[in-house]
Amino acid sequence: MKRFRFHDSPVLNVQMPLWRSRLVLVLMLLGFLAIVAKALYLQGLSNDFLQQQGERRYEKTLVLPATRGKIFDRTGQVVLASSVPARAIWTVPEDAQKATPEQLGELARLLEMPLEDIRARLANLSRNFVYIKRQVSVDTAQKIAKLKIPGIHQQAEVRRFYPEGGMTAHIVGFTNIEDRGIEGVELAFDHLLSGEPGTRRVIRDRLGRVVEDVQAAIPPVHGKDLYLSIDAGVQYDLFSALESARVKNKAAAAAGVVIDVKTGEILALANLPTYDPNESANRQGKALRNRAMVDTFEPGSIMKPFTVALALDLGRVRPDTKFDTGNGKYRYQGAVISDVSRNGVVDVGGILRRSSNIGMTMISERLTSQEMWTKFTELGFGRAPNANFPGVAEGRLRPWERWRPIERATMAYGYGLSASLLQVAHAYTAFARDGDMVSLTLVRRQGKPTSVQVFSPQIAATVRAMLDEAAGRHGTELAQVQAYRVAGKSGTARKLVNGKYSTKQYRSSFVGFAPVSDPRIVVAISIDEPHGGVYYGGRVAAPVFSEVVASSLRRLGVQPDAPLEPVLAAGPDDGVPR
Amino acid sequence: MSRLCLVFACVLMLSAFSLVTARYQSRLLFVSSERMAAKTQELDVEWRRLQLERAELARNARVDQIARQELKMVVPTPAQTVYMKNGQIVSGPAAVMQGGEQ
């Protein structure tokens, strides 16, 4: 075989057509052109988009969460509601398939959930975000994180705690899982308690650490702390007194209010049955009802002092005006009005003390419907009290034009209209003060309260003396408190069942104030459907009133205004007023 | 001229190095300030938790139960209470009142 040197190779001698090299040149030029065009497009025309994409890789907007404010009682010492961090455990079901059964078993044990429940959540393969459990405590969450289960993630949340539980549940209310208030004070002051989350834009380094702020951060506005007018001590006394009375009288429900007469602050407000706001499963049904504020009822005898004060104010009766109530039965406008006992001839104070319906009917004959309606409206009946609370009831007071003649009499002793316990207690502040009703509040009061003059100071003092007597030796003895003079009125109202007044279901109540010489508190107690044999307000509600007044005055450090001799043990007698 | 150039080159180098160091330092400081802020938040959370724990322990229901059942305490009656106003005894059990008057 003949050998050639490279340059003598005959292959190289072949002349190629010139167009082929040109073609290569043109193709290469076109290639460069394409690169230049692409570079121009990326650098010049679409760089905004690309820069954004780049920033998204290393810049990040962090949300700075705002903490919800705490709720305190009036002293600021007792926390009624506070938020603590919690974790939500969530999963990407597809990733979680790799988890071993042991890991899942451990997870179920830590979360206190049945294993099948967790498996059911993990079976949902089509979704890529499934909560397993929310509001898990941080301790538990840390243990779960240590298990390193694939596909199980955590997310920061907050959890609201109510240390006092059911005792203040109706006032404080609760929040939903998104930390928004949905009941009680949590709802009423939601805008104040919940803050505004802030944001900051930061650059993160390769390790995920924040290394620089891109722009000035917007700090979060934390929720304000709220100081209620509630005194945790008085609240506890009221609550435990109601609780034992409810058990003793086998009652369906009970409610009570304590109001500071001087400032109009609601010192305590309790309802039974109650619920534990820390357990979201319990937050339903009748137990949620804030009976003292939301439920209205026919007040019955506890309305009598208002009619009496009106008649005195207009000069239609004098304190010593005598009424012959006869033998306890009285025909009036085609109906028979009856008293519990024969009262004979009594004066105005006697009518209140004996709680005579007939006497009240006779007083109402000297009044017009319009006068009564006007005064009752002034006293806040038929209007929602301005107590900055959601769902306060207005009660019902029909316009006087539509009253039937008999109704003027029944209204005089508290039937035919409806009111909430809070409204009645509020109206009683007129007697406890100098005839003016103080405005109510659930929040610790700063500055002076406003008040509305309803009765003249003299009339208020006269009725106060009558109520003092009504709660005295010859009236509702069980309401008495050792070393303090108390004034008040018991009530026993039949409940309307299917449009008829029931003879089995009653609501026993007692409203009063103490100490009489310089009233500090108004206390209203209502026991619903007592089934313990007795149902008269003077027997069922008055002892609770006495207990609550005694402990509240002790807590408030009010000086006794009565001699310190021990009160005689009050036994049941026939003259207990209804 | 060429010497001046050299000096400027050195100065430029130095300033470039110091810029890099300063930037690095600032990042380190920033990270530690972040850590402090996180610590603040952690402590605040801890404070909330402790406050709740205290509230739990100081609950009226609990105190009442312990006082009555374990310590066998009773509520004082007004007859056993001395009421004072501005350092003066204004009301109290008969014995104290007589003692106060003497």
XYZ file of C-alpha atoms in Angstrom:
680
model
C 0.000 0.000 0.000
C 1.371 3.341 -1.000
C 1.949 5.737 1.829
C 1.439 9.486 1.564
C 2.430 12.266 3.842
C -0.537 14.108 5.188
C -0.409 17.108 2.898
C -0.005 14.961 -0.158
C -3.178 13.061 0.569
C -5.272 12.895 -2.580
C -8.418 13.334 -0.421
C -7.315 16.848 0.395
C -6.765 17.640 -3.217
C -10.428 17.441 -4.018
C -11.825 20.919 -4.525
C -15.093 21.498 -2.568
C -17.648 23.888 -4.015
C -17.303 27.347 -2.509
C -21.008 27.567 -1.319
C -20.451 24.986 1.333
C -18.014 27.105 3.292
C -20.268 30.118 2.795
C -23.163 28.147 4.146
C -21.249 27.279 7.263
C -20.295 30.904 7.733
C -23.844 32.116 7.339
C -25.171 29.482 9.746
C -22.625 30.467 12.337
C -23.489 34.128 11.919
C -27.162 33.292 12.316
C -26.340 31.367 15.452
C -24.537 34.346 16.949
C -27.370 36.590 15.929
C -29.822 34.362 17.737
C -27.691 34.476 20.876
C -27.455 38.256 20.675
C -31.198 38.545 20.179
C -31.897 36.286 23.151
C -29.423 38.218 25.284
C -31.066 41.463 24.273
C -34.462 40.045 25.132
C -33.385 38.808 28.570
C -31.286 41.813 29.512
C -33.346 44.582 28.107
C -36.903 43.663 27.382
C -38.034 41.188 30.011
C -35.649 41.947 32.852
C -38.424 43.038 35.237
C -39.905 39.614 35.305
C -36.541 37.962 35.698
C -35.464 40.274 38.470
C -38.694 39.526 40.296
C -38.044 35.848 39.937
C -34.549 36.307 41.263
C -35.706 38.290 44.247
C -38.223 35.641 45.004
C -35.353 33.228 45.393
C -33.520 35.185 48.080
C -35.939 37.874 49.282
C -38.883 36.972 51.429
C -41.755 38.819 53.025
C -42.216 37.732 56.609
C -45.532 38.276 58.349
C -45.055 39.535 61.880
C -48.029 38.170 63.791
C -49.834 40.415 66.266
C -50.675 38.934 69.647
C -54.233 39.233 70.881
C -54.545 41.306 74.026
C -55.128 39.754 77.416
C -58.280 40.200 79.428
C -57.883 40.970 83.109
C -60.284 41.498 85.947
C -60.501 44.929 87.574
C -57.503 44.371 89.815
C -55.227 43.455 86.916
C -54.028 40.501 88.993
C -56.286 37.849 87.570
C -55.946 36.828 83.954
C -59.302 35.947 82.447
C -58.044 35.263 78.932
C -54.604 35.070 77.391
C -53.089 33.735 74.191
C -50.230 31.272 74.102
C -48.489 29.867 71.034
C -49.615 26.521 69.761
C -48.908 24.427 66.699
C -51.049 23.008 63.963
C -49.918 19.605 62.737
C -50.535 19.165 59.030
C -49.496 16.756 56.379
C -48.927 16.197 52.695
C -50.637 12.794 52.441
C -48.576 11.632 49.470
C -45.267 12.249 51.288
C -46.585 10.718 54.477
C -47.079 7.310 52.900
C -43.455 6.544 53.735
C -44.137 6.838 57.454
C -43.712 3.601 59.360
C -46.610 2.199 61.414
C -44.555 2.692 64.602
C -44.146 6.370 63.825
C -47.855 6.784 63.203
C -48.671 4.934 66.380
C -46.419 7.258 68.338
C -48.010 10.273 66.630
C -51.491 9.062 67.545
C -50.393 8.578 71.136
C -48.904 12.083 71.372
C -51.926 13.707 69.769
C -54.348 11.572 71.764
C -56.186 10.695 68.591
C -57.323 7.270 67.401
C -54.889 5.801 64.891
C -57.681 5.119 62.361
C -58.515 8.800 62.408
C -54.971 9.745 61.403
C -54.880 7.020 58.768
C -58.137 8.323 57.294
C -56.582 11.756 56.961
C -53.458 10.357 55.333
C -55.539 8.367 52.842
C -56.645 11.546 51.145
C -53.950 11.344 48.469
C -55.366 13.874 46.044
C -54.902 16.785 48.432
C -51.589 18.257 49.410
C -52.556 20.021 52.643
C -54.491 18.230 55.337
C -54.670 19.284 58.988
C -54.211 16.405 61.389
C -54.805 18.366 64.540
C -54.829 22.034 65.393
C -54.118 23.886 68.624
C -51.532 21.366 69.771
C -49.374 22.517 72.665
C -45.805 23.492 71.867
C -44.353 20.771 74.105
C -46.246 18.053 72.287
C -45.357 19.612 68.955
C -41.657 19.475 69.808
C -41.906 15.802 70.661
C -43.656 15.211 67.347
C -40.957 17.123 65.509
C -38.358 14.811 67.057
C -40.061 11.782 65.508
C -39.116 13.147 62.072
C -42.071 11.529 60.364
C -41.934 12.152 56.600
C -44.666 14.414 55.291
C -45.739 15.697 58.710
C -45.303 19.445 59.133
C -46.081 22.077 61.716
C -47.397 25.575 61.566
C -47.432 28.240 64.254
C -50.785 29.157 65.741
C -52.067 30.761 68.896
C -54.342 29.273 71.445
C -56.588 31.214 73.778
C -56.660 30.141 77.404
C -59.320 30.946 79.973
C -57.906 30.084 83.402
C -61.164 30.802 85.215
C -63.072 28.463 82.932
C -66.825 28.309 83.351
C -66.942 30.899 86.095
C -66.476 33.874 83.796
C -67.373 32.087 80.565
C -70.501 34.110 79.841
C -68.823 37.457 80.244
C -65.484 36.790 78.618
C -66.868 34.642 75.804
C -64.407 32.912 73.510
C -62.622 33.108 70.175
C -62.750 30.779 67.219
C -59.785 28.836 65.888
C -58.741 31.807 63.750
C -58.402 33.920 66.926
C -61.431 36.104 66.232
C -63.879 36.782 69.051
C -67.260 35.173 68.572
C -68.929 35.542 71.979
C -69.011 37.860 74.945
C -66.344 40.472 75.575
C -64.074 38.716 73.075
C -66.615 39.677 70.419
C -67.624 43.080 71.781
C -64.032 44.313 72.015
C -62.614 42.283 69.153
C -61.234 45.329 67.334
C -59.393 46.417 70.485
C -58.064 43.011 71.480
C -56.942 41.843 68.074
C -53.942 43.659 66.674
C -52.778 44.351 63.159
C -50.080 42.011 61.841
C -46.943 43.686 60.500
C -44.652 42.683 57.640
C -40.963 42.913 56.808
C -39.074 42.198 53.609
C -35.765 40.495 54.150
C -32.888 38.845 52.318
C -32.003 35.372 53.406
C -28.675 33.710 52.962
C -27.970 30.179 51.817
C -28.701 28.805 55.300
C -32.061 30.503 55.494
C -30.863 33.073 58.026
C -32.184 36.579 57.694
C -29.228 38.791 56.841
C -30.705 42.093 55.775
C -33.869 44.148 55.742
C -34.747 45.263 52.241
C -37.018 48.034 53.387
C -38.189 49.411 56.699
C -40.287 46.792 58.476
C -43.896 47.529 59.344
C -44.069 46.516 63.017
C -47.121 44.586 64.188
C -49.658 46.443 66.299
C -50.310 44.159 69.234
C -53.795 43.911 70.679
C -54.524 46.052 73.720
C -55.017 44.475 77.110
C -58.496 44.902 78.497
C -59.411 45.439 82.144
C -62.975 44.423 82.895
C -65.102 45.814 85.692
C -65.456 42.253 87.006
C -63.886 41.532 90.388
C -62.722 37.918 90.308
C -63.329 37.496 94.027
C -66.901 38.791 93.995
C -67.486 36.812 90.834
C -66.366 33.625 92.538
C -68.585 34.261 95.555
C -71.593 34.919 93.337
C -70.888 31.897 91.195
C -70.445 29.469 94.068
C -73.522 30.829 95.886
C -75.615 30.352 92.752
C -74.176 26.910 92.196
C -75.020 25.637 95.664
C -78.496 27.236 95.483
C -79.119 25.598 92.141
C -78.231 22.193 93.508
C -80.214 22.717 96.713
C -83.351 23.862 94.914
C -82.962 21.468 91.979
C -83.337 24.499 89.711
C -83.040 24.469 85.935
C -80.942 27.589 85.814
C -79.723 30.479 87.886
C -78.327 33.918 87.234
C -77.004 36.769 89.300
C -75.571 40.265 88.932
C -73.620 42.493 91.303
C -73.386 46.163 90.345
C -71.264 48.828 91.985
C -73.779 51.557 92.739
C -71.230 54.376 92.815
C -69.596 53.706 89.467
C -72.093 51.587 87.557
C -69.471 48.907 87.060
C -70.694 45.337 86.848
C -68.635 43.657 89.568
C -69.913 40.176 88.902
C -72.286 38.484 86.535
C -72.764 34.744 86.597
C -75.036 32.263 84.907
C -75.757 28.622 85.398
C -75.571 26.239 83.669
C -72.216 27.195 82.297
C -69.568 25.689 80.064
C -65.800 25.418 79.844
C -64.599 27.834 77.157
C -61.289 25.962 76.909
C -63.032 22.963 75.379
C -64.398 23.866 71.996
C -66.629 20.766 72.028
C -68.532 22.187 75.007
C -69.235 25.498 73.383
C -72.760 24.831 72.225
C -76.318 24.529 73.364
C -78.187 26.154 76.200
C -75.169 26.489 78.467
C -73.932 29.325 76.232
C -76.880 31.527 77.176
C -75.932 34.555 79.173
C -79.229 34.439 81.042
C -78.692 37.568 83.093
C -78.318 39.689 79.971
C -79.984 37.896 77.087
C -82.976 36.097 78.610
C -86.027 38.153 79.375
C -88.774 37.164 81.751
C -91.799 38.677 83.409
C -90.233 40.205 86.489
C -93.238 39.881 88.789
C -93.133 41.443 92.240
C -89.669 42.924 91.886
C -91.347 45.572 89.660
C -93.615 46.794 92.463
C -91.254 49.399 93.960
C -91.141 51.260 90.634
C -94.930 51.638 90.510
C -94.987 52.693 94.132
C -92.234 55.259 93.544
C -94.115 56.632 90.541
C -97.352 56.998 92.517
C -95.452 58.741 95.340
C -93.598 60.961 92.871
C -96.848 62.128 91.274
C -98.428 62.644 94.689
C -101.221 60.155 94.031
C -100.442 58.305 97.252
C -98.603 59.237 100.417
C -96.497 56.801 102.413
C -99.238 56.655 105.035
C -102.146 56.214 102.591
C -104.151 53.170 103.724
C -105.550 50.521 101.396
C -108.053 47.849 102.326
C -106.852 44.710 100.564
C -109.686 42.673 102.056
C -109.456 38.939 102.346
C -106.951 38.248 99.598
C -109.401 38.090 96.674
C -110.310 41.137 94.604
C -112.538 41.384 91.524
C -111.129 43.830 89.029
C -112.042 44.344 85.364
C -113.590 40.910 85.119
C -110.643 39.108 86.642
C -109.840 37.943 90.129
C -106.610 39.237 91.615
C -105.403 37.317 94.605
C -102.804 37.632 97.320
C -100.933 34.825 98.987
C -102.264 35.804 102.380
C -104.954 38.034 103.868
C -103.398 41.377 104.476
C -106.351 43.532 105.590
C -105.761 47.283 105.788
C -102.164 48.209 104.985
C -100.223 51.342 104.075
C -97.984 51.693 101.016
C -94.924 50.303 102.786
C -97.072 47.410 103.967
C -98.096 46.637 100.386
C -94.466 46.300 99.414
C -93.583 44.340 102.536
C -96.477 41.919 102.165
C -96.076 42.068 98.375
C -99.798 42.526 97.894
C -101.033 42.327 94.326
C -104.401 43.755 95.357
C -102.726 46.741 96.973
C -100.715 47.322 93.801
C -103.920 47.140 91.741
C -105.432 49.826 93.956
C -102.364 52.034 93.551
C -102.446 51.528 89.774
C -106.054 52.781 89.712
C -104.670 56.179 90.650
C -102.231 56.160 87.733
C -102.724 56.289 83.981
C -101.239 53.786 81.580
C -99.313 56.549 79.886
C -97.668 57.670 83.110
C -96.629 54.123 83.895
C -95.315 53.486 80.394
C -93.294 56.703 80.408
C -91.702 55.950 83.777
C -90.965 52.320 82.922
C -89.346 53.447 79.676
C -87.246 55.977 81.574
C -86.178 53.152 83.851
C -84.802 51.366 80.811
C -87.475 48.727 80.262
C -88.089 47.876 76.627
C -84.710 49.352 75.666
C -81.358 47.632 75.449
C -79.111 48.822 78.280
C -75.947 50.429 77.024
C -73.574 47.915 78.564
C -71.277 47.407 75.560
C -72.050 43.741 75.345
C -73.276 41.723 72.373
C -76.852 40.528 72.408
C -78.191 42.408 75.436
C -81.940 41.966 75.483
C -84.339 44.876 75.211
C -87.240 43.189 76.898
C -90.792 43.982 75.935
C -92.917 46.892 77.022
C -95.844 47.422 74.696
C -96.961 50.982 73.930
C -99.469 52.208 76.488
C -102.173 52.789 73.841
C -102.440 49.041 73.454
C -102.730 48.199 77.141
C -106.040 46.663 78.203
C -107.510 48.094 81.422
C -106.588 44.955 83.360
C -103.043 45.268 82.132
C -102.464 48.533 83.899
C -102.980 46.582 87.109
C -100.872 43.572 86.100
C -98.047 45.818 84.894
C -98.085 47.476 88.291
C -97.033 44.164 89.844
C -94.763 43.036 87.089
C -96.754 40.928 84.648
C -97.380 41.761 80.984
C -93.927 43.133 80.358
C -90.577 41.403 80.166
C -87.075 42.425 81.108
C -83.675 40.902 81.670
C -82.190 40.512 85.119
C -79.566 43.100 84.222
C -82.260 45.640 83.325
C -84.029 45.151 86.651
C -80.760 45.433 88.570
C -79.925 48.547 86.581
C -83.289 50.147 87.398
C -82.734 49.409 91.105
C -79.646 51.637 91.092
C -82.151 54.522 91.084
C -83.247 53.522 94.597
C -79.727 52.796 95.746
C -78.592 56.227 94.574
C -80.441 59.494 94.930
C -83.100 58.628 92.396
C -80.679 58.618 89.465
C -79.798 55.569 87.411
C -76.105 55.167 86.773
C -74.906 53.983 83.365
C -73.550 50.440 83.356
C -70.225 49.210 82.099
C -68.364 45.925 81.826
C -65.007 47.651 81.502
C -63.120 49.215 84.393
C -64.426 52.758 84.615
C -62.136 55.709 84.211
C -63.632 59.010 85.172
C -67.094 59.722 86.420
C -70.123 57.745 85.267
C -73.125 59.454 83.738
C -76.493 59.070 85.374
C -80.111 59.866 84.581
C -82.454 61.300 87.214
C -85.598 59.150 87.301
C -87.062 59.866 90.727
C -86.527 62.771 93.070
C -84.015 62.132 95.892
C -86.778 62.310 98.521
C -88.889 59.678 96.766
C -85.845 57.453 96.345
C -85.149 57.755 100.077
C -88.777 56.963 100.937
C -88.837 53.840 98.767
C -85.407 52.879 100.089
C -86.826 52.924 103.604
C -89.787 50.814 102.477
C -87.481 48.288 100.813
C -85.336 48.258 103.942
C -88.437 47.242 105.835
C -89.474 44.754 103.146
C -86.174 42.944 103.639
C -86.378 43.260 107.408
C -87.760 41.273 110.324
C -91.322 41.421 109.131
C -90.558 40.971 105.447
C -88.099 38.715 103.701
C -86.094 37.693 106.727
C -83.845 35.347 104.813
C -82.362 38.279 102.908
C -80.827 39.748 106.040
C -77.100 40.051 106.435
C -75.270 40.148 109.708
C -74.073 43.645 110.639
C -75.432 45.288 107.512
C -78.796 46.762 106.711
C -80.119 45.492 103.424
C -83.064 46.585 101.318
C -84.716 44.649 98.575
C -87.725 42.972 97.093
C -88.433 39.349 96.403
C -90.339 38.144 93.398
C -91.977 34.904 92.403
C -93.145 34.952 88.829
C -95.100 32.201 87.194
C -93.596 31.216 83.909
C -95.567 31.337 80.702
C -95.846 27.829 79.313
C -97.690 27.505 76.006
C -99.336 30.880 76.510
C -100.668 30.059 79.985
C -99.277 30.886 83.382
C -97.920 27.663 84.777
C -98.674 26.598 88.317
C -95.593 24.382 88.440
C -92.840 26.440 86.892
C -91.694 29.561 88.627
C -88.874 31.986 88.549
C -87.809 33.107 91.992
C -85.917 36.309 92.229
C -84.592 38.830 94.666
C -83.229 42.267 93.902
C -81.813 44.577 96.499
C -78.944 46.704 97.678
C -76.769 47.221 100.725
C -75.765 48.789 103.040
C -78.925 50.887 103.249
C -77.281 53.855 104.992
C -74.969 54.386 102.012
C -75.600 51.761 99.312
C -72.536 50.323 97.614
C -73.864 47.374 95.639
C -77.030 46.266 93.901
C -77.425 42.502 93.804
C -79.986 40.714 91.645
C -80.534 36.966 91.877
C -82.813 34.837 89.777
C -83.387 31.106 90.246
C -85.220 29.509 87.354
C -87.659 26.630 87.897
C -86.787 25.557 91.419
C -88.095 22.054 92.109
C -86.942 21.650 95.660
C -90.379 22.016 97.255
C -90.298 25.767 97.821
C -90.402 28.303 95.055
C -91.084 31.677 96.671
C -88.434 34.271 95.891
C -88.260 35.081 99.577
C -87.301 31.498 100.345
C -85.214 30.512 97.332
C -83.469 33.622 96.026
C -83.247 35.698 99.222
C -80.715 33.420 100.993
C -78.476 33.609 97.918
C -78.821 37.390 97.974
C -77.858 37.453 101.639
C -74.812 35.253 101.048
C -73.633 37.281 98.063
C -74.129 40.621 99.811
C -72.264 39.451 102.908
C -69.240 38.202 101.002
C -69.168 41.108 98.525
C -69.283 43.762 101.246
C -66.550 41.922 103.107
C -64.394 41.852 99.991
C -65.056 45.525 99.273
C -64.237 46.404 102.861
C -67.488 48.216 103.520
C -68.055 49.288 107.076
C -71.071 47.703 108.835
C -74.029 50.021 109.370
C -76.009 47.846 111.758
C -75.343 46.693 115.312
C -73.127 43.640 115.483
C -75.574 41.470 117.416
C -76.093 38.135 115.733
C -79.111 37.944 113.494
C -81.760 35.572 114.735
C -81.955 32.425 112.743
C -84.831 33.067 110.439
C -87.298 30.239 110.341
C -89.996 29.670 107.784
C -93.288 31.299 108.572
C -96.565 31.777 106.782
C -96.094 35.411 106.085
C -93.373 34.965 103.502
C -94.246 37.371 100.708
C -94.280 36.290 97.131
C 3.646 59.356 38.608
C 3.905 55.620 38.538
C 4.631 55.607 42.291
C 1.470 57.588 42.943
C -0.446 55.074 40.882
C 0.891 52.281 43.041
C -0.118 54.067 46.233
C -3.630 54.625 44.912
C -3.877 51.017 43.856
C -2.931 49.942 47.383
C -5.467 52.332 48.936
C -8.115 51.056 46.582
C -7.344 47.478 47.534
C -7.497 48.332 51.220
C -10.822 50.094 50.868
C -12.227 47.185 48.893
C -11.176 44.746 51.613
C -12.580 46.900 54.352
C -15.856 47.177 52.485
C -16.126 43.413 52.272
C -15.240 42.976 55.945
C -17.644 45.680 57.055
C -20.404 44.101 55.076
C -19.659 40.715 56.537
C -19.556 42.157 60.039
C -22.848 43.938 59.539
C -24.455 40.707 58.454
C -23.109 38.882 61.473
C -24.394 41.607 63.776
C -27.735 41.593 62.056
C -28.063 37.865 62.535
C -27.259 38.180 66.215
C -29.725 41.047 66.643
C -32.320 38.830 65.002
C -31.506 36.111 67.463
C -31.962 38.562 70.334
C -35.332 39.646 68.974
C -36.395 36.027 68.769
C -35.230 35.563 72.344
C -37.335 38.555 73.425
C -40.345 37.003 71.858
C -39.590 33.682 73.452
C -39.316 35.280 76.868
C -42.571 37.129 76.328
C -44.267 33.852 75.512
C -42.734 32.312 78.602
C -44.029 35.214 80.676
C -47.507 34.667 79.298
C -47.285 31.000 80.118
C -46.125 31.685 83.671
C -48.841 34.280 84.130
C -51.392 31.694 83.086
C -49.872 29.140 85.396
C -50.056 31.594 88.256
C -53.674 32.336 87.371
C -54.345 28.616 87.420
C -52.758 28.235 90.851
C -54.373 31.354 92.296
C -57.840 30.482 91.035
C -60.437 31.459 93.609
C -62.062 28.056 93.478
C -58.760 26.366 94.286
C -57.761 28.787 97.031
C -61.210 28.512 98.575
C -61.095 24.744 98.568
C -57.616 24.554 100.082
C -58.439 27.154 102.718
C -61.639 25.445 103.790
C -60.720 21.792 103.478
C -56.991 21.503 104.045
C -56.326 24.467 106.315
C -59.769 24.374 107.987
C -60.155 28.139 107.721
C -63.466 29.960 108.113
C -64.785 33.259 106.845
C -64.540 35.963 109.530
C -67.872 37.384 110.600
C -68.308 41.144 110.881
C -68.368 40.597 114.675
C -64.746 39.483 114.467
C -63.659 42.273 112.165
C -62.220 45.626 113.115
C -62.952 48.351 110.571
C -60.472 51.189 110.367
C -60.553 54.462 108.523
C -57.560 56.815 108.422
C -55.928 54.991 111.322
C -59.035 55.242 113.504
C -61.117 52.265 114.556
C -64.591 53.035 113.280
C -66.355 49.809 114.070
C -65.566 46.449 115.540
C -66.340 43.950 118.288
C -67.503 45.462 121.541
C -64.280 44.660 123.389
C -62.139 46.442 120.825
C -64.462 49.430 120.744
C -64.279 49.841 124.502
C -60.503 49.425 124.399
C -60.313 52.069 121.663
C -62.259 54.571 123.687
C -60.120 54.337 126.776
